[in-house]
PDB file of C-alpha atoms in Angstrom:
ATOM      1  CA  MET A   1      89.268  78.961 119.680  1.00 34.00           C
ATOM      2  CA  GLY A   2      89.180  82.861 119.048  1.00 34.00           C
ATOM      3  CA  PRO A   3      89.046  84.189 115.226  1.00 34.00           C
ATOM      4  CA  GLY A   4      92.244  83.932 113.460  1.00 33.00           C
ATOM      5  CA  PRO A   5      93.508  86.351 110.827  1.00 34.00           C
ATOM      6  CA  LEU A   6      91.189  86.986 107.615  1.00 34.00           C
ATOM      7  CA  VAL A   7      93.458  86.875 104.286  1.00 37.00           C
ATOM      8  CA  GLY A   8      92.320  88.614 101.006  1.00 41.00           C
ATOM      9  CA  GLY A   9      94.091  87.953  98.193  1.00 37.00           C
ATOM     10  CA  LEU A  10      95.116  90.384  95.279  1.00 34.00           C
ATOM     11  CA  GLY A  11      91.982  92.232  94.394  1.00 38.00           C
ATOM     12  CA  GLY A  12      89.898  89.852  96.766  1.00 37.00           C
ATOM     13  CA  THR A  13      88.286  91.115  99.929  1.00 38.00           C
ATOM     14  CA  SER A  14      87.964  89.218 103.534  1.00 43.00           C
ATOM     15  CA  ALA A  15      85.197  89.022 105.721  1.00 56.00           C
ATOM     16  CA  LEU A  16      86.032  92.701 106.812  1.00 69.00           C
ATOM     17  CA  GLY A  17      85.679  93.414 103.265  1.00 83.00           C
ATOM     18  CA  VAL A  18      89.250  95.246 102.587  1.00 91.00           C
ATOM     19  CA  THR A  19      89.660  97.006  99.537  1.00 92.00           C
ATOM     20  CA  VAL A  20      92.693  98.998  98.550  1.00 95.00           C
ATOM     21  CA  ASN A  21      92.637 101.575  95.608  1.00 94.00           C
ATOM     22  CA  PRO A  22      94.708 101.783  93.306  1.00 94.00           C
ATOM     23  CA  GLN A  23      96.062  98.178  93.492  1.00 94.00           C
ATOM     24  CA  SER A  24      99.245  99.581  91.928  1.00 94.00           C
ATOM     25  CA  VAL A  25     100.820 102.924  92.938  1.00 94.00           C
ATOM     26  CA  HIS A  26     104.132 104.580  92.376  1.00 93.00           C
ATOM     27  CA  GLN A  27     106.611 105.513  95.170  1.00 93.00           C
ATOM     28  CA  GLY A  28     105.139 108.310  97.120  1.00 92.00           C
ATOM     29  CA  GLY A  29     101.795 107.817  95.744  1.00 93.00           C
ATOM     30  CA  THR A  30      98.677 107.478  97.774  1.00 95.00           C
ATOM     31  CA  LEU A  31      96.845 104.462  98.294  1.00 95.00           C
ATOM     32  CA  THR A  32      92.772 104.370  99.360  1.00 95.00           C
ATOM     33  CA  ILE A  33      91.951 101.386 101.819  1.00 95.00           C
ATOM     34  CA  THR A  34      88.243 100.992 103.132  1.00 93.00           C
ATOM     35  CA  ALA A  35      87.522  98.074 105.783  1.00 90.00           C
ATOM     36  CA  ARG A  36      83.759  97.429 105.759  1.00 84.00           C
ATOM     37  CA  GLY A  37      83.402  95.995 109.194  1.00 81.00           C
ATOM     38  CA  CYS A  38      85.455  98.377 111.327  1.00 84.00           C
ATOM     39  CA  THR A  39      82.714 100.819 112.226  1.00 82.00           C
ATOM     40  CA  ARG A  40      84.945 102.562 115.330  1.00 88.00           C
ATOM     41  CA  GLY A  41      88.058 102.299 113.026  1.00 88.00           C
ATOM     42  CA  GLY A  42      91.029 100.728 113.467  1.00 91.00           C
ATOM     43  CA  THR A  43      94.921 100.754 112.119  1.00 93.00           C
ATOM     44  CA  VAL A  44      96.329 100.038 109.065  1.00 95.00           C
ATOM     45  CA  THR A  45     100.169  99.201 109.115  1.00 95.00           C
ATOM     46  CA  SER A  46     102.738  98.349 105.699  1.00 95.00           C
ATOM     47  CA  ASN A  47     106.292  98.123 105.420  1.00 95.00           C
ATOM     48  CA  ALA A  48     105.497 100.657 102.465  1.00 95.00           C
ATOM     49  CA  PHE A  49     103.978 103.435 104.327  1.00 96.00           C
ATOM     50  CA  PRO A  50     103.730 104.604 107.997  1.00 95.00           C
ATOM     51  CA  GLN A  51     101.115 103.451 110.156  1.00 95.00           C
ATOM     52  CA  THR A  52      97.640 105.008 109.234  1.00 94.00           C
ATOM     53  CA  ASN A  53      94.039 105.164 111.397  1.00 94.00           C
ATOM     54  CA  LEU A  54      90.761 104.042 109.693  1.00 92.00           C
ATOM     55  CA  SER A  55      87.964 106.995 110.102  1.00 91.00           C
ATOM     56  CA  VAL A  56      85.461 105.855 112.518  1.00 89.00           C
ATOM     57  CA  GLY A  57      82.219 105.217 110.564  1.00 84.00           C
ATOM     58  CA  THR A  58      83.768 104.772 106.660  1.00 85.00           C
ATOM     59  CA  ALA A  59      86.502 103.273 108.339  1.00 89.00           C
ATOM     60  CA  THR A  60      88.683 104.437 105.039  1.00 93.00           C
ATOM     61  CA  ALA A  61      92.305 105.494 105.436  1.00 94.00           C
ATOM     62  CA  THR A  62      94.788 107.356 102.991  1.00 95.00           C
ATOM     63  CA  ALA A  63      98.225 106.276 103.710  1.00 95.00           C
ATOM     64  CA  ARG A  64     101.384 107.778 101.359  1.00 95.00           C
ATOM     65  CA  VAL A  65     103.683 105.359 100.068  1.00 95.00           C
ATOM     66  CA  HIS A  66     107.301 106.407 101.293  1.00 94.00           C
ATOM     67  CA  ASN A  67     109.407 107.618  98.052  1.00 92.00           C
ATOM     68  CA  ASP A  68     112.180 104.906  98.759  1.00 92.00           C
ATOM     69  CA  ALA A  69     110.286 101.723  99.292  1.00 93.00           C
ATOM     70  CA  ALA A  70     111.414  99.364  96.815  1.00 94.00           C
ATOM     71  CA  PRO A  71     108.884  98.381  94.067  1.00 95.00           C
ATOM     72  CA  GLY A  72     107.300  95.058  94.639  1.00 95.00           C
ATOM     73  CA  GLN A  73     104.530  93.514  96.246  1.00 96.00           C
ATOM     74  CA  TYR A  74     103.466  94.622  99.832  1.00 96.00           C
ATOM     75  CA  ASN A  75     101.175  93.353 102.299  1.00 95.00           C
ATOM     76  CA  LEU A  76      98.764  95.950 104.581  1.00 95.00           C
ATOM     77  CA  ALA A  77      97.256  94.631 107.923  1.00 94.00           C
ATOM     78  CA  VAL A  78      94.005  96.412 109.077  1.00 93.00           C
ATOM     79  CA  ARG A  79      92.968  95.785 112.774  1.00 93.00           C
ATOM     80  CA  CYS A  80      89.662  97.100 113.789  1.00 89.00           C
ATOM     81  CA  SER A  81      89.344  98.868 117.356  1.00 87.00           C
ATOM     82  CA  ASP A  82      86.019  97.457 118.010  1.00 79.00           C
ATOM     83  CA  ASN A  83      86.678  93.584 117.366  1.00 79.00           C
ATOM     84  CA  ALA A  84      89.694  91.189 117.230  1.00 78.00           C
ATOM     85  CA  GLN A  85      89.782  90.955 113.591  1.00 80.00           C
ATOM     86  CA  VAL A  86      92.639  91.421 111.163  1.00 87.00           C
ATOM     87  CA  ALA A  87      92.626  91.070 107.684  1.00 90.00           C
ATOM     88  CA  THR A  88      95.437  91.681 105.103  1.00 91.00           C
ATOM     89  CA  GLN A  89      95.411  92.886 101.584  1.00 93.00           C
ATOM     90  CA  GLN A  90      97.978  92.637  98.786  1.00 95.00           C
ATOM     91  CA  PHE A  91      99.425  95.763  96.763  1.00 96.00           C
ATOM     92  CA  THR A  92     102.303  96.838  94.529  1.00 95.00           C
ATOM     93  CA  VAL A  93     104.647  99.627  94.444  1.00 95.00           C
ATOM     94  CA  LEU A  94     105.974 100.431  91.013  1.00 94.00           C
ATOM     95  CA  ALA A  95     108.769 102.476  90.812  1.00 89.00           C
ATOM     96  CA  ALA A  96     108.553 106.324  90.596  1.00 77.00           C
ATOM     97  CA  LYS A  97     107.862 107.852  87.439  1.00 70.00           C
ATOM     98  CA  GLY A  98     110.580 111.085  86.798  1.00 63.00           C
ATOM     99  CA  ALA A  99     109.412 114.524  86.010  1.00 64.00           C
ATOM    100  CA  LEU A 100     109.163 114.932  81.926  1.00 61.00           C
ATOM    101  CA  GLY A 101     110.925 117.738  82.255  1.00 62.00           C
ATOM    102  CA  GLY A 102     112.907 118.395  78.931  1.00 59.00           C
ATOM    103  CA  LEU A 103     115.642 121.316  78.355  1.00 60.00           C
ATOM    104  CA  GLY A 104     113.054 124.011  78.509  1.00 58.00           C
ATOM    105  CA  GLY A 105     115.036 127.607  77.874  1.00 58.00           C
ATOM    106  CA  SER A 106     118.494 126.163  78.815  1.00 62.00           C
ATOM    107  CA  VAL A 107     119.514 125.341  75.351  1.00 67.00           C
ATOM    108  CA  GLY A 108     119.250 128.161  72.251  1.00 69.00           C
ATOM    109  CA  PRO A 109     117.929 128.160  69.112  1.00 73.00           C
ATOM    110  CA  SER A 110     120.074 126.381  66.623  1.00 78.00           C
ATOM    111  CA  SER A 111     121.487 127.925  63.439  1.00 83.00           C
ATOM    112  CA  THR A 112     118.867 125.763  61.562  1.00 85.00           C
ATOM    113  CA  GLU A 113     115.868 127.556  63.399  1.00 83.00           C
ATOM    114  CA  MET A 114     117.534 130.787  63.265  1.00 85.00           C
ATOM    115  CA  ALA A 115     117.512 130.847  59.523  1.00 85.00           C
ATOM    116  CA  ILE A 116     113.889 129.511  59.288  1.00 87.00           C
ATOM    117  CA  GLY A 117     112.994 132.323  61.933  1.00 85.00           C
ATOM    118  CA  ALA A 118     114.908 135.091  60.010  1.00 85.00           C
ATOM    119  CA  GLY A 119     113.535 133.943  56.536  1.00 86.00           C
ATOM    120  CA  LEU A 120     109.854 134.164  57.774  1.00 86.00           C
ATOM    121  CA  VAL A 121     110.306 137.805  59.244  1.00 86.00           C
ATOM    122  CA  LEU A 122     111.924 138.564  55.660  1.00 86.00           C
ATOM    123  CA  ILE A 123     108.717 137.044  53.918  1.00 87.00           C
ATOM    124  CA  ALA A 124     106.324 139.019  56.478  1.00 85.00           C
ATOM    125  CA  ALA A 125     108.199 142.259  56.023  1.00 84.00           C
ATOM    126  CA  VAL A 126     108.408 141.784  52.130  1.00 84.00           C
ATOM    127  CA  GLY A 127     104.529 140.963  52.354  1.00 81.00           C
ATOM    128  CA  GLY A 128     103.771 144.031  54.522  1.00 80.00           C
ATOM    129  CA  SER A 129     105.740 146.349  52.485  1.00 82.00           C
ATOM    130  CA  PHE A 130     103.900 145.243  49.289  1.00 77.00           C
ATOM    131  CA  PHE A 131     100.333 145.297  50.881  1.00 77.00           C
ATOM    132  CA  ILE A 132     100.817 149.067  52.052  1.00 80.00           C
ATOM    133  CA  VAL A 133     102.614 150.024  48.352  1.00 76.00           C
ATOM    134  CA  ARG A 134      99.631 148.610  46.546  1.00 73.00           C
ATOM    135  CA  ARG A 135      97.165 150.063  49.068  1.00 68.00           C
ATOM    136  CA  ARG A 136      98.729 153.540  48.589  1.00 64.00           C
ATOM    137  CA  ARG A 137      98.481 153.410  44.889  1.00 60.00           C
ATOM    138  CA  THR A 138      95.009 152.766  44.854  1.00 56.00           C
ATOM    139  CA  VAL A 139      94.022 155.470  47.594  1.00 55.00           C
ATOM    140  CA  SER A 140      96.375 158.098  45.873  1.00 55.00           C
ATOM    141  CA  SER A 141      95.510 157.813  42.244  1.00 56.00           C
ATOM    142  CA  PRO A 142      91.827 159.575  41.732  1.00 58.00           C
ATOM    143  CA  HIS A 143      89.621 159.279  39.495  1.00 59.00           C
ATOM    144  CA  ILE A 144      88.369 162.402  37.466  1.00 58.00           C
TER     145      ILE A 144
END
């Protein structure tokens, strides 16, 4: 009887030594898959991303999760080119994080912000004038 599928659980490894990093990824994010024991490369398949090839030698692959992949648990399957071994590994797809964009420059200042700004400008003008007038008196009054 030939070898059957070798299965590694969440965070575990199989006889091929399949690891997934990170174990949880957001929609549209990337996973790095490493399969020790597939020195001549192979393929990685999953419903969450397109088929990806393992590199020869290091046996690593980078897969980008579909933007529209439903959040939840997924399996990936690693098939080596140099032997009949197949290993599976589980990973989690998380809901995408939205951009943290605020209103930015699309909203003008409120009346309170305008009043505070005007007050600060007035204080700066009075303080600057006071400094200049005081300095002129000191310079313009010679001692005899």
